[in-house]
Amino acid sequence: MIRLARILWVALRFRLYRLLPRFAPASDPDRGERLRRALETLGPIFVKFGQVLSTRRDLLPLDVADELARLQDRVPPFAAEAARVEIERGLGRPLEEVFAEFSREPVASASIAQVHLATLQDGTEAAVKVLRPGVEQAIARDVALLETAAWLMERLWAEGRRLKPREVVAEFSRHLHEELDLLREAASASQLRRNFEDSPLLAVPRVYWDWCSERVMVMERMHGTPVSQVARLRAQGIDIPRLARAGVEIFFTQVFRDGFFHADMHPGNILVAEDGRYVALDFGIMGTLTETDKSYLAQNFLAFFNRDYRRVAQAHLDAGWVPPGTRVDDFEGAIRAVCEPIFARPLKEISFGRLLLRLFQTSRRFNVQIQPQLVMLQKTLLNIEGLGRELDPELDLWQTAKPFLEHWMSEQVGWRALLRHVREESPGWAAMLPQLPRLAHRLLAEDRLGELREALERLSAHSARRNRLLAALAVLLAAGLVFIIMAAAC
């Protein structure tokens, strides 16, 4: 309740009620700054919410979106001396023993951590990420507030159970707590780097494991231009439409090829190298998908791109995302009414705010079950779409993604999939094949039928003993009953 009261006080202090249409004045030039400062005051979770909003220029006025973009990497930093203390505590040795040079001023500062540039003793350029002091306690308070709100939503709102707010908050909380462990982030960065080894599309920094701990992460320094600075990128000769298409391909590669994707892809976490490759930064929030999730998602995306709405409806039924008694033709018609108007249009002509509202209304009508494991994917899709809108408003998202999905589906079914499965299983078969004669000889030598016959005989003998005992008990009960009747007659 204290935390809730503080949130309300901050909202009043920064006059956030003036953002509502009913109370908005004719002119409010500092509204974006007030909203940004309020989110910074409220802490990490609210800053992350502002980061997501900053990519949605189709939903926000431009002045507000520009101000919220400062939350991506320009959150007020904490003191350099506090950073030094945290780094020395995390690495267990003085700063000078690890780094030949260390920049006191952070190069980037976000809600969870900040980054300082440094040089290792061997001359290697590095970037040092260090957690904010006390960030764990601040996040724990806000997560507790979200859990209470989710519990009340399920109890007091008829739609609450279908939306699974407590599961969604639990998924969000799990990713937040993973983000607080920089060893996990370092491992995620290493995995993503392996997945895109020698890729012409994406570069991922190398992790220097000797200098990593739960609160400190040291990695390769990456050079590039922030992806949001489109004018600078054009001046450097970067093909912006190609860059936008590459972003879509990277996303679908991570999701459908690897089932392991960067789930915090706002512009503050992405650079563009001189050779035109994306440079990924900040691996605190990564999403994973099972083979089943990937299969159903691919079917839905591909059917959607082909305007095969019946297949979309059937895939939802097969996945159990809608009740089994749902009529496919009704669900198909509802999906068609929502999705058909947005085809054959560039991003700049699509109102995703209106689309999301109509999709929500349709899901409520058909009791579509929210999938908590896909929440991070949905958030990343919003980031990708917002990034694509900034880079190339003329981008046709559907036509860009469709060939990749068709190729991926062809790899999952048919003779290519069969060959891949044979390759994957062949080492196990090779190890088992020499053992087959010995296993067959053992099977033939063992008298399994004799063992089964003995087991049946023991079971039969046990059953016979039990029947004799029951018969004796019945006789005793009958004799007792006769004795009682005769005694009563006398």
XYZ file of C-alpha atoms in Angstrom:
490
model
C 0.000 0.000 0.000
C 2.923 2.342 0.739
C 4.343 1.675 -2.734
C 0.936 2.270 -4.340
C 0.592 5.535 -2.444
C 4.032 6.599 -3.686
C 3.051 5.831 -7.300
C -0.079 7.979 -6.947
C 1.960 10.763 -5.317
C 4.518 10.731 -8.156
C 1.709 10.819 -10.743
C 0.242 13.890 -9.042
C 3.640 15.503 -8.546
C 4.427 15.324 -12.261
C 0.818 16.155 -13.243
C 0.434 12.984 -15.319
C -3.355 13.353 -15.229
C -2.864 16.119 -17.822
C -1.917 13.395 -20.327
C -5.513 12.152 -20.291
C -7.651 13.644 -23.101
C -10.267 14.837 -20.617
C -7.775 16.937 -18.636
C -5.246 17.779 -21.363
C -4.667 21.525 -21.904
C -4.532 23.030 -25.371
C -0.729 23.304 -25.127
C 1.520 21.204 -22.888
C 5.107 21.455 -24.197
C 6.792 19.670 -21.279
C 4.438 16.665 -21.049
C 7.010 14.211 -22.428
C 9.689 15.386 -20.001
C 7.280 15.094 -17.051
C 6.332 11.543 -18.041
C 9.997 10.539 -18.467
C 10.997 12.007 -15.094
C 8.059 10.298 -13.390
C 9.065 6.902 -14.804
C 12.695 7.469 -13.766
C 11.525 8.366 -10.259
C 9.377 5.230 -9.955
C 12.207 2.834 -10.756
C 13.430 0.052 -13.100
C 10.135 -1.624 -14.023
C 8.528 1.695 -14.981
C 11.617 2.681 -16.970
C 11.326 -0.564 -18.942
C 7.670 0.228 -19.619
C 8.752 3.630 -20.945
C 11.380 1.992 -23.161
C 8.695 -0.161 -24.815
C 6.416 2.857 -25.259
C 9.234 4.874 -26.841
C 9.304 2.535 -29.858
C 5.561 2.983 -30.511
C 5.508 6.248 -32.447
C 2.240 5.150 -34.032
C 0.602 5.232 -30.583
C 2.262 8.291 -29.016
C 2.714 11.949 -29.996
C 6.195 12.482 -31.421
C 7.329 14.841 -28.654
C 6.435 12.237 -25.996
C 8.080 9.385 -27.943
C 11.276 11.437 -28.425
C 11.485 12.182 -24.705
C 10.851 8.554 -23.709
C 13.624 7.469 -26.101
C 16.035 8.991 -23.559
C 15.134 6.085 -21.257
C 16.805 3.623 -23.647
C 20.356 4.464 -22.602
C 20.328 7.845 -20.855
C 18.752 7.132 -17.483
C 20.511 9.280 -14.816
C 23.675 7.336 -13.850
C 24.779 6.461 -10.335
C 28.029 7.785 -8.919
C 31.348 6.620 -10.377
C 32.664 5.830 -6.895
C 29.673 3.545 -6.263
C 30.401 1.818 -9.576
C 34.024 1.328 -8.534
C 32.956 -0.228 -5.224
C 30.533 -2.608 -6.961
C 33.136 -3.686 -9.549
C 35.871 -4.331 -6.967
C 33.415 -6.277 -4.785
C 32.232 -8.317 -7.762
C 35.729 -9.124 -9.087
C 37.352 -9.502 -5.680
C 40.381 -7.321 -6.474
C 41.299 -3.647 -6.961
C 40.248 -1.982 -10.202
C 43.851 -1.201 -11.178
C 44.797 -4.890 -11.176
C 42.208 -5.671 -13.839
C 42.135 -2.575 -16.041
C 44.942 -0.470 -17.451
C 42.397 2.289 -18.069
C 38.868 2.807 -16.739
C 36.463 5.589 -17.710
C 34.733 7.092 -14.658
C 31.874 8.471 -16.745
C 29.470 5.779 -18.015
C 28.949 5.520 -21.751
C 25.396 4.250 -21.226
C 23.063 4.116 -18.249
C 19.850 2.126 -18.063
C 17.328 1.065 -15.442
C 19.185 -2.040 -14.224
C 22.846 -1.271 -14.848
C 25.292 1.103 -16.469
C 28.297 0.588 -18.762
C 31.808 2.009 -18.497
C 34.534 1.775 -21.126
C 37.864 0.284 -20.095
C 41.111 -1.249 -21.349
C 42.376 -4.574 -20.018
C 45.992 -4.986 -18.919
C 46.893 -6.572 -22.279
C 45.535 -3.546 -24.179
C 42.184 -5.095 -25.185
C 39.318 -2.598 -25.376
C 36.419 -3.652 -23.177
C 33.019 -2.561 -21.904
C 32.216 -3.080 -18.220
C 28.595 -3.530 -17.161
C 27.782 -3.123 -13.468
C 24.448 -3.426 -11.647
C 22.928 -0.451 -9.866
C 23.317 -0.606 -6.074
C 20.056 -1.680 -4.412
C 18.292 -2.495 -7.694
C 17.185 -5.916 -6.409
C 15.135 -4.413 -3.593
C 13.481 -1.852 -5.889
C 12.446 -4.545 -8.365
C 11.189 -6.852 -5.598
C 8.839 -4.110 -4.351
C 7.405 -3.431 -7.793
C 7.008 -7.126 -8.639
C 5.099 -7.606 -5.370
C 2.815 -4.748 -6.405
C 2.276 -6.310 -9.845
C 1.488 -9.689 -8.252
C -1.137 -8.062 -6.025
C -2.664 -6.259 -9.000
C -2.741 -9.517 -10.991
C -4.419 -11.345 -8.087
C -7.075 -8.617 -7.816
C -7.595 -8.726 -11.588
C -8.315 -12.459 -11.482
C -10.646 -12.053 -8.502
C -12.608 -8.959 -9.506
C -12.674 -9.014 -13.327
C -14.584 -11.581 -15.353
C -11.841 -11.619 -18.017
C -9.061 -12.021 -15.456
C -8.668 -15.800 -15.511
C -8.579 -15.996 -19.305
C -5.799 -13.400 -19.479
C -3.748 -15.298 -16.842
C -2.282 -12.118 -15.310
C -0.515 -13.935 -12.461
C 1.261 -16.259 -14.921
C 2.210 -13.268 -17.076
C 3.621 -11.415 -14.054
C 5.493 -14.578 -13.014
C 7.043 -14.822 -16.496
C 7.987 -11.128 -16.397
C 9.409 -11.522 -12.881
C 11.486 -14.538 -13.940
C 13.071 -12.585 -16.787
C 13.729 -9.600 -14.518
C 15.501 -11.739 -11.933
C 17.558 -13.370 -14.691
C 18.545 -9.868 -15.810
C 19.909 -9.209 -12.300
C 22.416 -12.077 -12.687
C 25.143 -10.891 -15.040
C 26.653 -14.379 -15.238
C 23.424 -15.529 -16.896
C 23.585 -12.546 -19.225
C 27.177 -13.401 -20.128
C 26.121 -16.979 -20.902
C 23.258 -15.713 -23.083
C 25.636 -13.437 -24.971
C 27.999 -16.356 -25.608
C 25.124 -18.523 -26.857
C 23.836 -15.825 -29.217
C 27.381 -15.232 -30.489
C 27.722 -18.953 -31.317
C 24.355 -18.940 -33.060
C 25.478 -16.079 -35.331
C 29.141 -17.019 -35.759
C 30.408 -15.488 -39.046
C 26.935 -14.069 -39.765
C 26.796 -11.233 -42.322
C 23.781 -9.794 -40.473
C 24.534 -9.697 -36.733
C 27.628 -9.197 -34.557
C 27.671 -10.111 -30.846
C 30.461 -9.078 -28.411
C 32.848 -11.635 -26.951
C 32.607 -12.223 -23.191
C 35.798 -12.096 -21.083
C 34.867 -14.762 -18.557
C 37.871 -14.199 -16.266
C 36.388 -10.840 -15.256
C 32.685 -11.683 -14.847
C 30.585 -12.170 -11.717
C 26.922 -11.964 -10.754
C 27.119 -8.154 -10.554
C 29.867 -7.354 -13.086
C 30.238 -8.349 -16.741
C 33.250 -7.518 -18.931
C 32.906 -7.946 -22.682
C 34.382 -6.855 -25.977
C 33.879 -3.203 -26.823
C 31.754 -2.851 -29.947
C 31.853 0.125 -32.283
C 28.911 1.411 -34.263
C 26.195 4.018 -34.707
C 22.935 3.808 -32.725
C 20.267 2.386 -35.016
C 17.911 5.259 -34.157
C 20.272 7.813 -35.779
C 18.986 7.208 -39.295
C 20.419 10.423 -40.768
C 23.963 9.495 -39.643
C 23.537 5.997 -41.050
C 22.483 7.392 -44.437
C 25.502 9.737 -44.407
C 27.731 6.685 -43.850
C 26.278 5.042 -46.963
C 24.196 2.423 -45.136
C 21.322 1.014 -47.220
C 18.425 1.754 -44.829
C 15.716 -0.376 -46.542
C 18.164 -3.313 -46.642
C 18.936 -2.717 -42.962
C 15.230 -2.860 -42.106
C 14.793 -6.142 -44.014
C 17.875 -7.590 -42.284
C 16.326 -6.780 -38.906
C 13.235 -8.822 -39.788
C 15.401 -11.734 -40.982
C 17.493 -11.677 -37.790
C 14.366 -11.789 -35.662
C 12.802 -14.728 -37.495
C 16.143 -16.569 -37.550
C 16.446 -16.266 -33.777
C 12.850 -17.362 -33.182
C 12.385 -20.205 -35.661
C 15.891 -21.531 -36.292
C 17.263 -21.260 -32.755
C 14.232 -20.860 -30.472
C 16.453 -18.399 -28.550
C 15.946 -14.685 -29.139
C 16.940 -11.267 -27.872
C 13.808 -10.071 -26.052
C 14.817 -6.456 -25.359
C 15.481 -5.109 -28.833
C 14.749 -1.434 -28.321
C 16.992 1.005 -30.269
C 19.185 1.690 -27.224
C 20.430 -1.910 -27.398
C 21.309 -1.948 -31.099
C 24.195 -0.412 -33.022
C 25.018 -0.566 -36.725
C 28.635 -1.359 -37.643
C 30.491 0.269 -40.544
C 29.969 -2.863 -42.645
C 26.173 -2.632 -42.205
C 25.811 -5.424 -39.659
C 23.628 -5.046 -36.619
C 25.463 -5.090 -33.284
C 23.461 -6.530 -30.400
C 23.976 -5.245 -26.868
C 22.427 -6.011 -23.457
C 21.479 -9.691 -23.208
C 19.699 -9.568 -19.861
C 16.311 -10.569 -21.267
C 16.340 -13.525 -23.655
C 13.340 -15.558 -24.759
C 13.132 -19.270 -25.477
C 10.589 -21.344 -27.386
C 9.974 -25.085 -27.469
C 9.758 -27.022 -30.720
C 5.968 -27.164 -30.263
C 5.762 -23.378 -29.789
C 7.905 -22.823 -32.878
C 5.808 -25.186 -34.993
C 2.474 -23.617 -34.064
C 3.838 -20.096 -34.439
C 5.276 -20.866 -37.871
C 1.978 -22.378 -38.999
C 0.110 -19.303 -37.787
C 2.526 -16.818 -39.358
C 2.661 -18.629 -42.697
C -1.099 -19.103 -42.879
C -1.518 -15.453 -41.951
C 0.860 -14.304 -44.696
C -1.028 -16.496 -47.200
C -4.374 -15.141 -45.919
C -5.394 -18.682 -45.081
C -7.555 -17.721 -42.112
C -9.091 -21.175 -41.733
C -5.628 -22.608 -41.159
C -4.951 -19.895 -38.561
C -8.178 -20.815 -36.761
C -7.430 -24.556 -36.969
C -3.876 -24.039 -35.652
C -5.297 -22.217 -32.617
C -7.672 -25.121 -32.009
C -4.908 -27.720 -32.416
C -2.690 -25.820 -29.968
C -5.475 -25.668 -27.394
C -5.442 -21.866 -27.387
C -9.232 -21.736 -27.861
C -11.907 -23.986 -26.284
C -12.371 -27.307 -28.159
C -16.049 -26.594 -28.922
C -15.278 -23.429 -30.903
C -16.706 -23.374 -34.430
C -13.838 -23.045 -36.876
C -15.856 -21.116 -39.455
C -16.945 -18.478 -36.900
C -13.388 -18.052 -35.635
C -12.078 -17.897 -39.217
C -14.525 -15.116 -40.100
C -13.555 -13.075 -37.050
C -9.831 -13.358 -37.850
C -10.469 -12.372 -41.467
C -12.377 -9.254 -40.414
C -9.473 -8.136 -38.231
C -6.504 -8.969 -40.474
C -7.658 -8.460 -44.052
C -7.621 -4.612 -43.976
C -3.896 -4.443 -43.123
C -2.524 -6.458 -46.069
C -0.698 -4.922 -49.026
C 0.092 -1.823 -46.975
C 3.427 -0.434 -45.801
C 4.039 0.009 -42.089
C 3.277 3.738 -42.184
C -0.335 3.055 -43.261
C -1.103 0.422 -40.601
C -2.594 1.435 -37.266
C -1.267 -1.284 -34.987
C -3.023 0.333 -32.047
C -6.396 -0.246 -33.707
C -5.311 -3.716 -34.860
C -4.302 -4.753 -31.328
C -7.583 -3.439 -29.928
C -9.617 -5.470 -32.426
C -7.519 -8.571 -31.848
C -8.120 -8.219 -28.117
C -11.871 -7.912 -28.676
C -11.835 -11.021 -30.892
C -9.782 -13.047 -28.411
C -12.188 -12.098 -25.629
C -15.204 -13.142 -27.721
C -13.719 -16.599 -28.428
C -12.062 -17.096 -25.017
C -8.559 -17.299 -26.507
C -6.142 -18.370 -23.759
C -3.207 -16.033 -23.231
C 0.115 -17.916 -23.499
C 2.496 -16.632 -20.802
C 5.526 -18.260 -22.490
C 4.919 -16.030 -25.533
C 4.740 -12.725 -23.632
C 8.418 -11.915 -24.302
C 7.926 -12.736 -27.976
C 4.940 -10.381 -28.189
C 6.974 -7.620 -26.531
C 9.832 -8.215 -28.977
C 7.443 -8.088 -31.936
C 6.330 -4.637 -30.796
C 9.978 -3.545 -30.582
C 10.770 -4.963 -34.037
C 7.764 -3.276 -35.613
C 8.639 0.040 -33.944
C 12.250 -0.236 -35.122
C 11.129 -1.088 -38.657
C 8.837 1.943 -38.676
C 11.769 4.205 -37.739
C 14.116 2.757 -40.362
C 11.804 2.265 -43.323
C 8.104 3.206 -43.086
C 7.657 1.714 -46.573
C 8.742 -1.749 -45.371
C 6.268 -4.504 -46.257
C 6.652 -6.658 -43.181
C 4.641 -9.571 -44.575
C 6.481 -9.936 -47.872
C 9.834 -9.610 -46.113
C 9.099 -12.385 -43.627
C 7.130 -14.774 -45.845
C 10.061 -16.280 -47.883
C 12.023 -16.959 -44.709
C 9.086 -18.754 -43.072
C 8.401 -20.803 -46.203
C 12.041 -21.932 -46.250
C 11.943 -22.773 -42.540
C 8.744 -24.812 -42.934
C 10.269 -26.717 -45.852
C 13.141 -27.639 -43.516
C 10.702 -28.990 -40.908
C 8.684 -31.323 -43.140
C 9.471 -33.577 -46.098
C 12.731 -35.219 -47.115
C 14.970 -32.438 -45.726
C 13.515 -32.935 -42.267
C 13.916 -36.714 -42.617
C 17.602 -36.380 -43.540
C 18.199 -33.965 -40.661
C 16.563 -36.315 -38.145
C 18.628 -39.238 -39.505
C 21.817 -37.168 -39.036
C 20.789 -36.234 -35.494
C 19.913 -39.812 -34.499
C 22.729 -41.613 -36.338
C 25.330 -41.282 -33.519
C 22.939 -43.048 -31.137
C 22.206 -45.739 -33.707
C 25.933 -46.225 -34.364
C 26.563 -46.747 -30.645
C 23.651 -49.195 -30.331
C 24.233 -51.265 -33.480
C 27.283 -53.251 -32.220
C 25.310 -54.176 -29.083
C 22.345 -55.686 -30.949
C 23.764 -59.281 -31.288
C 24.639 -59.387 -27.569
C 21.227 -57.988 -26.577
C 19.446 -60.480 -28.855
C 21.477 -63.403 -27.426
C 20.669 -62.319 -23.867
C 16.991 -62.041 -24.719
C 16.932 -65.523 -26.240
C 18.972 -67.022 -23.402
C 16.753 -65.642 -20.691
C 13.636 -67.658 -19.996
C 11.286 -64.671 -19.893
C 8.259 -66.936 -20.478
C 9.327 -69.083 -17.533
C 9.552 -66.007 -15.318
C 6.125 -64.895 -16.460
C 4.714 -68.410 -15.814
C 6.140 -68.428 -12.275
C 4.728 -64.947 -11.607
C 1.276 -66.059 -12.775
C 1.464 -69.189 -10.595
C 2.404 -67.084 -7.556
C -0.458 -64.717 -8.300
C -2.867 -67.650 -8.673
C -1.718 -69.225 -5.375
C -2.084 -65.877 -3.596
C -5.575 -65.458 -5.056
C -6.549 -68.992 -3.926
C -5.342 -68.300 -0.356
C -7.278 -65.078 -0.294
C -10.444 -66.851 -1.502
C -10.091 -69.547 1.222
C -9.710 -66.880 3.889
C -12.773 -65.017 2.613
C -14.795 -68.254 2.594
C -13.752 -69.055 6.182
C -14.646 -65.526 7.260
C -18.062 -65.854 5.612
C -18.708 -69.141 7.473
C -17.731 -67.566 10.791
C -20.003 -64.569 10.171
C -22.919 -66.867 9.216
C -22.392 -69.019 12.354
C -22.293 -65.940 14.520
C -25.496 -64.646 12.980
C -27.275 -67.995 13.614
C -26.047 -68.034 17.223
C -27.409 -64.506 17.796
C -30.823 -65.412 16.300
C -31.121 -68.581 18.428
C -30.105 -66.706 21.559
C -32.727 -64.075 20.866
C -35.415 -66.781 20.320
C -34.647 -68.389 23.669
